Short mmCIF file of C-alpha atoms in Angstrom, two decimals:
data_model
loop_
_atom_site.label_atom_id
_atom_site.label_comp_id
_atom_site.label_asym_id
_atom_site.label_seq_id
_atom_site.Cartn_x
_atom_site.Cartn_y
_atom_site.Cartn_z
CA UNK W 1 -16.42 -41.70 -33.66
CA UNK W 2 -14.81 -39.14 -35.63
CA UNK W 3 -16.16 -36.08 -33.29
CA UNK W 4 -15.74 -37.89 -30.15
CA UNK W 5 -12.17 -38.29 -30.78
CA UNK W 6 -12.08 -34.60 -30.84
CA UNK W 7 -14.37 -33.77 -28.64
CA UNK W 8 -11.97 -36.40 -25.62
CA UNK W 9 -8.85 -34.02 -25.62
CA UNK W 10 -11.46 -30.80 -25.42
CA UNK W 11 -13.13 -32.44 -22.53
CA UNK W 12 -9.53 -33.39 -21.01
CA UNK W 13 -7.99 -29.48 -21.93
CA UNK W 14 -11.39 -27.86 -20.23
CA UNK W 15 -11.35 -29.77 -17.16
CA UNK W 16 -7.65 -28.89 -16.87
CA UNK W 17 -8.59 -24.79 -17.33
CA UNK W 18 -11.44 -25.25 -14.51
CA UNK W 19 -9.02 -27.21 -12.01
CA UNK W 20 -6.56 -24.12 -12.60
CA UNK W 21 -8.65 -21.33 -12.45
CA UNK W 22 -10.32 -23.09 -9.40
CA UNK W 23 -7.40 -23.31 -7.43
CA UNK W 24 -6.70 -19.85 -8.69
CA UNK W 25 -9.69 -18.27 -7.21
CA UNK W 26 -9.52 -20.14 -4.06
CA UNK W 27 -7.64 -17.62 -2.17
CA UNK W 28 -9.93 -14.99 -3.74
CA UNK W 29 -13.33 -17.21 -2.96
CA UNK W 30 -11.89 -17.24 0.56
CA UNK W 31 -12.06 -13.67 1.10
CA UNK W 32 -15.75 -11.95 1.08
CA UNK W 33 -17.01 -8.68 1.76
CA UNK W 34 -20.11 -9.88 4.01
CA UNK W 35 -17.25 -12.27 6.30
CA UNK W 36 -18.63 -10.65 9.71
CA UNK W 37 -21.81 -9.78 8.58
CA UNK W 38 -23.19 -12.27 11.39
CA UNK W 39 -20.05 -12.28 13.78
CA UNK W 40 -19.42 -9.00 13.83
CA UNK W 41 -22.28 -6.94 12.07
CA UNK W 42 -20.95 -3.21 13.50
CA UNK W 43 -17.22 -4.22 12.57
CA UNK W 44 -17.01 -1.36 9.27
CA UNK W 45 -18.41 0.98 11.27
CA UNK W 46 -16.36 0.53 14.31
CA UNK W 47 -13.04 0.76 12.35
CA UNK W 48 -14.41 4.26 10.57
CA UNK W 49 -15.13 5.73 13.31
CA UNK W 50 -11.68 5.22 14.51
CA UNK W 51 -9.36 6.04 11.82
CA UNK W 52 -11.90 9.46 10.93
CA UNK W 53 -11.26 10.81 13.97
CA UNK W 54 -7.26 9.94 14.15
CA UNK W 55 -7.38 11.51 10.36
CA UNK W 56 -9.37 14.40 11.77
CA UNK W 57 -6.77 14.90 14.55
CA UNK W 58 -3.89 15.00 11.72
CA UNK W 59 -4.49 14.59 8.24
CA UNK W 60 -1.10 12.90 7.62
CA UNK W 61 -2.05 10.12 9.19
CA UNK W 62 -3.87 8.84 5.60
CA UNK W 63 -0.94 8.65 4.27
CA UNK W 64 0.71 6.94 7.07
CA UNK W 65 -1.85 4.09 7.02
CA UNK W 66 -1.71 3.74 3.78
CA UNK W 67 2.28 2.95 3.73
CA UNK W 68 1.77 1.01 6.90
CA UNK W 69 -0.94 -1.43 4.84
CA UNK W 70 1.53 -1.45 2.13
CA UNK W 71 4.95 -2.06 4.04
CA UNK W 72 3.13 -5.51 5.54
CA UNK W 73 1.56 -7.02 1.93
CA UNK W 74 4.94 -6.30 0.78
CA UNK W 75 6.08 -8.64 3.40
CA UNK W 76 4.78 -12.63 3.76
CA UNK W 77 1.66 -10.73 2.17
CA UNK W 78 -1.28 -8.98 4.18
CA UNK W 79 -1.23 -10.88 7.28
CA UNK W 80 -0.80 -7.95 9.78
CA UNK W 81 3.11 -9.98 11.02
CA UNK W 82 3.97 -5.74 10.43
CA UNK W 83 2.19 -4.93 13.26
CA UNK W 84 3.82 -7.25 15.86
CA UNK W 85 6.48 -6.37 18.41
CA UNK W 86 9.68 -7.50 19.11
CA UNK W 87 9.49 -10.25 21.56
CA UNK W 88 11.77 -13.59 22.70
CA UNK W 89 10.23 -15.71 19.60
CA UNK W 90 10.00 -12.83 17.03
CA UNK W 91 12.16 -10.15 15.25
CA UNK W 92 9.64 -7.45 14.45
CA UNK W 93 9.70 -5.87 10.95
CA UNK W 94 8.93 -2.35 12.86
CA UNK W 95 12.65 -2.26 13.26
CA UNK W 96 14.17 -3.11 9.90
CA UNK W 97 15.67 -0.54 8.30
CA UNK W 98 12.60 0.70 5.50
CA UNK W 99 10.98 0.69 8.72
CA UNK W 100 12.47 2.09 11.47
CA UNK W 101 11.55 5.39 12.56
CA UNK W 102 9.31 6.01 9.75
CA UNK W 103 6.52 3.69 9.64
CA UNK W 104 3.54 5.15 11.63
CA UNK W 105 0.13 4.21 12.47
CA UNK W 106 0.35 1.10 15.01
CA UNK W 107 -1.97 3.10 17.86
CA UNK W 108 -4.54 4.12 15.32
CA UNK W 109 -4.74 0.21 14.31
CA UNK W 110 -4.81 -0.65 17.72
CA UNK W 111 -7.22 1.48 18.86
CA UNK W 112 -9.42 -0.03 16.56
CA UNK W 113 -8.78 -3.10 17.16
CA UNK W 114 -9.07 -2.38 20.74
CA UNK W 115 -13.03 -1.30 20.14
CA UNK W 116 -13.68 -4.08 17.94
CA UNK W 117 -12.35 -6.42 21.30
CA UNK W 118 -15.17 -5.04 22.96
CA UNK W 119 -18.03 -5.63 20.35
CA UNK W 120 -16.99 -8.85 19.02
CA UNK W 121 -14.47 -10.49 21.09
CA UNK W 122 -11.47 -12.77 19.11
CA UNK W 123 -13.51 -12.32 15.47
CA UNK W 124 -12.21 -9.39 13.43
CA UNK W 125 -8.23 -10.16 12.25
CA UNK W 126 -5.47 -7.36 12.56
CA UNK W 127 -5.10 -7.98 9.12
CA UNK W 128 -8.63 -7.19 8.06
CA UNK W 129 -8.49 -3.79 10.70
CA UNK W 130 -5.51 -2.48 8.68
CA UNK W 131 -6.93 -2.98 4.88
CA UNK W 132 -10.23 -1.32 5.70
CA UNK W 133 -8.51 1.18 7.73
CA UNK W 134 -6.52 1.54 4.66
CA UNK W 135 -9.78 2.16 2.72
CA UNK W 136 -11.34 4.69 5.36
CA UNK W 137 -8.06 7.05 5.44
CA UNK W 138 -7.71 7.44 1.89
CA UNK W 139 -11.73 8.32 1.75
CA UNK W 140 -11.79 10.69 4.48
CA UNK W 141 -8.83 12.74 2.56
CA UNK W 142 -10.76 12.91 -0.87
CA UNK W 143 -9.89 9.64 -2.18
CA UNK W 144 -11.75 6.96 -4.06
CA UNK W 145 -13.25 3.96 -1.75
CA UNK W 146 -13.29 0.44 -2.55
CA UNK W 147 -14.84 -3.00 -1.46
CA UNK W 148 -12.71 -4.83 0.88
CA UNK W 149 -13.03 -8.61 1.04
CA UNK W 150 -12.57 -10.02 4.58
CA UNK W 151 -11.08 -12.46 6.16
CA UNK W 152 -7.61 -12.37 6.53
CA UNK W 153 -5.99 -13.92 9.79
CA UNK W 154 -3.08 -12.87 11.57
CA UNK W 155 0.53 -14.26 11.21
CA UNK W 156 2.32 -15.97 14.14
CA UNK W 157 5.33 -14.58 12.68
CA UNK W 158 7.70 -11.56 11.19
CA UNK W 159 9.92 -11.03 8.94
CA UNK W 160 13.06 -9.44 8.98
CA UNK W 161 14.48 -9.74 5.60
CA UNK W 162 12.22 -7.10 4.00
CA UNK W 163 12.32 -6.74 0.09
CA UNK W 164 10.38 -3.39 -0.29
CA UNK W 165 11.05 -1.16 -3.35
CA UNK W 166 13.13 1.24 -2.55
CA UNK W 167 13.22 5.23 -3.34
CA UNK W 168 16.07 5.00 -5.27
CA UNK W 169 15.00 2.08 -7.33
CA UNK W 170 15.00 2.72 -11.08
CA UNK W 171 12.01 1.65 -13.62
CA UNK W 172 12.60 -1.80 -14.78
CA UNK W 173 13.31 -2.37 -10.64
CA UNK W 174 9.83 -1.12 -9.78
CA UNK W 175 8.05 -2.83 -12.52
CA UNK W 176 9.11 -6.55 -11.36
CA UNK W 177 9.41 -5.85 -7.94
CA UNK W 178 5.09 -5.19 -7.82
CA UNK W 179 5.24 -7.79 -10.70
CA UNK W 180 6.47 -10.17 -7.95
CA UNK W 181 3.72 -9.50 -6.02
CA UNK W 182 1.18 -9.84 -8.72
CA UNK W 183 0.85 -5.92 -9.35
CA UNK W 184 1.31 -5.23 -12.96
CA UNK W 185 2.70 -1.73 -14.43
CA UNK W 186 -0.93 0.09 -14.44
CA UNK W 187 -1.41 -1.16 -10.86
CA UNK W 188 2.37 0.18 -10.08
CA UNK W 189 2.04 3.49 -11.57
CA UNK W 190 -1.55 3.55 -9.70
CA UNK W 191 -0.18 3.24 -5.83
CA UNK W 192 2.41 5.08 -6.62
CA UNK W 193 -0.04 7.96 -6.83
CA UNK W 194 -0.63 7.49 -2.80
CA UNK W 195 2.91 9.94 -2.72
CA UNK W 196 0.22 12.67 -3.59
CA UNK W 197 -0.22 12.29 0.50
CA UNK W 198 2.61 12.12 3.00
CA UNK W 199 6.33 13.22 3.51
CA UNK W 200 9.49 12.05 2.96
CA UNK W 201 12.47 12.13 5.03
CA UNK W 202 15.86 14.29 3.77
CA UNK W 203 18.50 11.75 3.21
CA UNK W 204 15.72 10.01 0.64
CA UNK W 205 15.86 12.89 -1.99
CA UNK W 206 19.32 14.49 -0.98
CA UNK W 207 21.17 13.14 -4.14
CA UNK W 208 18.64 14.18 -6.13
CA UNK W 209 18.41 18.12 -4.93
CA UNK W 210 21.67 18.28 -4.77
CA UNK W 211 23.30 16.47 -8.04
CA UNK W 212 22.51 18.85 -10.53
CA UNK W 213 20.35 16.49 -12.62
CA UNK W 214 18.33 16.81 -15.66
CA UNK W 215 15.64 15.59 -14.46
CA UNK W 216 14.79 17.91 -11.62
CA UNK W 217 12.80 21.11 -11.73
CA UNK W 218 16.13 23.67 -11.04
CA UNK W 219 13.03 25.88 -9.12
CA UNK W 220 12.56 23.14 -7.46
CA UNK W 221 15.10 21.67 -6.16
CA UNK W 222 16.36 24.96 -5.07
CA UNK W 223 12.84 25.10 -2.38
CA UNK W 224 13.96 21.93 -1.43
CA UNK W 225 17.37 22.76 -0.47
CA UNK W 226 16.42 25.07 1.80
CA UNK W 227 14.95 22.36 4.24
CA UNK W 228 17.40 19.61 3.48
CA UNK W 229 20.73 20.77 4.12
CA UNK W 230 23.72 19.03 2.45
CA UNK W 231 25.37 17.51 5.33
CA UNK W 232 23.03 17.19 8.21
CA UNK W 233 19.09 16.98 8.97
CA UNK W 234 18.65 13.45 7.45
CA UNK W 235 14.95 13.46 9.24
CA UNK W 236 13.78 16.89 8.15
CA UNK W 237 10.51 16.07 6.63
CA UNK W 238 9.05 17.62 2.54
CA UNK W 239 5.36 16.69 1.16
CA UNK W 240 5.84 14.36 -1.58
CA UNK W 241 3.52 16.51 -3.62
CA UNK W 242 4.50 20.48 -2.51
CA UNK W 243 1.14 21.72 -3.32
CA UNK W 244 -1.55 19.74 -1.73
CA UNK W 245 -0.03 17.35 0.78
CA UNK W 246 -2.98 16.49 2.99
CA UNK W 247 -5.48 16.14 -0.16
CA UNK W 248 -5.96 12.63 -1.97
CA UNK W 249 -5.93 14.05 -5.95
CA UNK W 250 -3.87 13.81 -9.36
CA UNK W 251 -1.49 16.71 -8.18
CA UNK W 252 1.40 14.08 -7.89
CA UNK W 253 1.28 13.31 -11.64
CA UNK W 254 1.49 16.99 -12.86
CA UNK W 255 4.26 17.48 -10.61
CA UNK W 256 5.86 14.72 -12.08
CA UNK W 257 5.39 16.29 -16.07
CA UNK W 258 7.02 19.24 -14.28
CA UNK W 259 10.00 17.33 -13.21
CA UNK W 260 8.56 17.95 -9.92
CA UNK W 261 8.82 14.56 -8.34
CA UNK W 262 10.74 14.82 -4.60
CA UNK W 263 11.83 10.97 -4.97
CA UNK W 264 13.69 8.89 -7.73
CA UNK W 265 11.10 6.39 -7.78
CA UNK W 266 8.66 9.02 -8.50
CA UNK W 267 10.63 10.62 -11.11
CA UNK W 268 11.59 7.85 -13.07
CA UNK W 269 7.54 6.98 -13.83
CA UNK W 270 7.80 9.75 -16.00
CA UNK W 271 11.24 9.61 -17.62
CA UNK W 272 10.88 8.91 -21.17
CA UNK W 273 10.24 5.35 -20.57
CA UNK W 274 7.27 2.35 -20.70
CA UNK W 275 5.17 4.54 -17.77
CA UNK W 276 5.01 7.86 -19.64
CA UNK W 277 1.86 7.26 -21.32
CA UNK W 278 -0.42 6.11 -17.90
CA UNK W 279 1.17 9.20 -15.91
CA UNK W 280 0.38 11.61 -18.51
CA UNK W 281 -3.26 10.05 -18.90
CA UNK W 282 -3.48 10.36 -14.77
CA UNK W 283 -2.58 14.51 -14.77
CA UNK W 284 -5.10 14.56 -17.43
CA UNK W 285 -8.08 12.32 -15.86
CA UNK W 286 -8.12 12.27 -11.86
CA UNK W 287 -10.98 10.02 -12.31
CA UNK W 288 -8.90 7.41 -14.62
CA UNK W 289 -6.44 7.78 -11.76
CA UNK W 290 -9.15 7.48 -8.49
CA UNK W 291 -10.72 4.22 -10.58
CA UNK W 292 -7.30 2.94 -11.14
CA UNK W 293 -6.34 3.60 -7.67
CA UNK W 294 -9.23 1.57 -6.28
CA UNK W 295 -8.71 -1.40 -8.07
CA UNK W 296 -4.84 -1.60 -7.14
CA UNK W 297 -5.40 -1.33 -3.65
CA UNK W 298 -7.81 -3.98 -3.73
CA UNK W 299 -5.19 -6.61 -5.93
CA UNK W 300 -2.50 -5.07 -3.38
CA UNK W 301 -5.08 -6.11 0.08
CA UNK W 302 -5.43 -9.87 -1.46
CA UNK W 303 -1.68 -10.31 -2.02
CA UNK W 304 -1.32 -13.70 0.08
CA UNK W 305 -3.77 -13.94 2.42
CA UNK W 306 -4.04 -16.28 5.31
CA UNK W 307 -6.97 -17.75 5.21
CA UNK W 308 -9.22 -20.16 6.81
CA UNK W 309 -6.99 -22.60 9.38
CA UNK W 310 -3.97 -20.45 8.45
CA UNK W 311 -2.60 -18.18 11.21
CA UNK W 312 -4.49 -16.94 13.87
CA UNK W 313 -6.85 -14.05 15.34
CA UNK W 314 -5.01 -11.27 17.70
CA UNK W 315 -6.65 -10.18 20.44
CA UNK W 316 -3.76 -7.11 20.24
CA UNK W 317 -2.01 -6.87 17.02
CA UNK W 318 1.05 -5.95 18.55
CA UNK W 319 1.51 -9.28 19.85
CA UNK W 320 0.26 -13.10 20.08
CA UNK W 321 -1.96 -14.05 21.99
#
């Protein structure tokens, strides 16, 4: 009697554990890497051929994909509503303001999608197209690769109000804005690392080359300058990383020791603050950084899926069907 009265409330506490981590790993169990391997068997293939040859045709598209997969998990998580137009019934997120006029990448998505139409007809999710797309750029620019679960579906819907972190966020912003979407600080530092692709736009880093900060390279900020002006080209366009812009490495993270960072929210990872210590160990170790990298991109491709009866399939992501 003695033992069983223990043993009741173990029992009890265990089954308690299992029902949470069950419900826990639903979402994940819901997602699988094999998903089309019987609907859609060519479906990887079909989507790499694509994006290789719109990376081959110009190498900033990578990046491009990359921010375009992370500008719609931000948002209702990774359920593609990014990728719709503005119609009578929605308000597309292409046109909110972290948005509009940067965010490129739709026709490389679509032309994808539009091949995948052909093989498999109303099977493979705009949602799925853009995280393996995702994948494919950052390979065919140097970068690690990863195992993408599928089976995401599409959203009927967009979102307008977008809460994206912004350029001139500060640390502690960053840290709980990924923290709200399940990224921790590792994971934060990690993406951030995808700014050793891509450009920014003028009236993003203005302050900073202009304002005569400590924490800006003076070399630096001078080269800058000379594309930025202080009153007028707001959409003249600087790498993120000045050195190798087109090339998926650890550049960015030197550049940062080197108070080299073009943004805020780059700058501030290495500031004197909690995300010193994981920069400093990515300029060291690209491969600590590439690993890293891999396994944020994949937490970042599962934030909120829709899954099973949820959403829908688009037969053209840009709009429902």
């Amino acid at each position: 009697i003695h033992m069983a009265s223990h043993t009741l409330p173990c029992i009890a506490a265990l089954s308690c554990l299992l029902l949470l981590l069950s419900s826990f790993s639903q979402c994940q169990a819901q997602l699988s890497p094999t998903f089309y391997n019987n609907t859609c068997p060519n479906a990887l293939n079909i989507i790499r051929t694509s994006v290789r040859q719109a990376v081959s045709t110009e190498r900033r598209m990578a990046a491009s994909l990359v921010r375009l997969h992370f500008h719609d998990c931000f948002v209702q998580g990774c359920d593609a509503s990014i990728l719709l137009d503005e119609s009578p019934t929605i308000k597309s997120e292409k046109t909110a303001l972290p948005n509009l006029g940067s965010v490129r990448g739709y026709d490389v998505i679509e032309a994808a999608k539009s091949e995948l139409e052909k093989a498999c007809p109303g099977i493979v999710s705009c949602a799925d197209v853009l995280s393996v797309a995702t994948r494919d750029a950052t390979v065919a620019v140097g970068g690690p690769s990863w195992t993408v679960k599928l089976g995401r579906r599409d959203s009927t819907m967009a979102s307008h109000t977008i809460d994206l972190p912004s350029p001139f966020d500060n640390l502690d912003r960053l840290i709980s804005s990924f923290a709200s979407k399940g990224l921790n600080t590792r994971d934060m530092v990690a993406l951030s690392g995808a700014h050793t692709l891509g450009q920014a736009q003028c009236f993003l880093f203005r302050d900073r080359i202009y304002g005569n900060r400590t924490d800006i390279d003076a070399g630096f900020a001078n080269t800058r300058r000379r594309n930025c002006p202080k009153e007028t080209g707001n959409g003249n366009l600087a790498p993120l990383d000045l050195v190798t812009p087109n090339s998926f490495d650890n550049n960015y993270y030197k550049n940062l020791l080197q108070k080299k960072g073009l943004l805020q929210s780059d700058q501030v990872l290495f500031s004197g603050g909690a995300t010193d210590s994981i920069v400093s160990e990515y300029a060291r170790s690209p491969q600590a950084f590439q690993t890293d990298f891999a396994s944020a991109m994949i937490k970042l491709s599962e934030v909120q899926p829709l899954t099973r009866q949820n959403g829908i399939i688009r037969k053209v992501c840009g709009s429902l069907n």
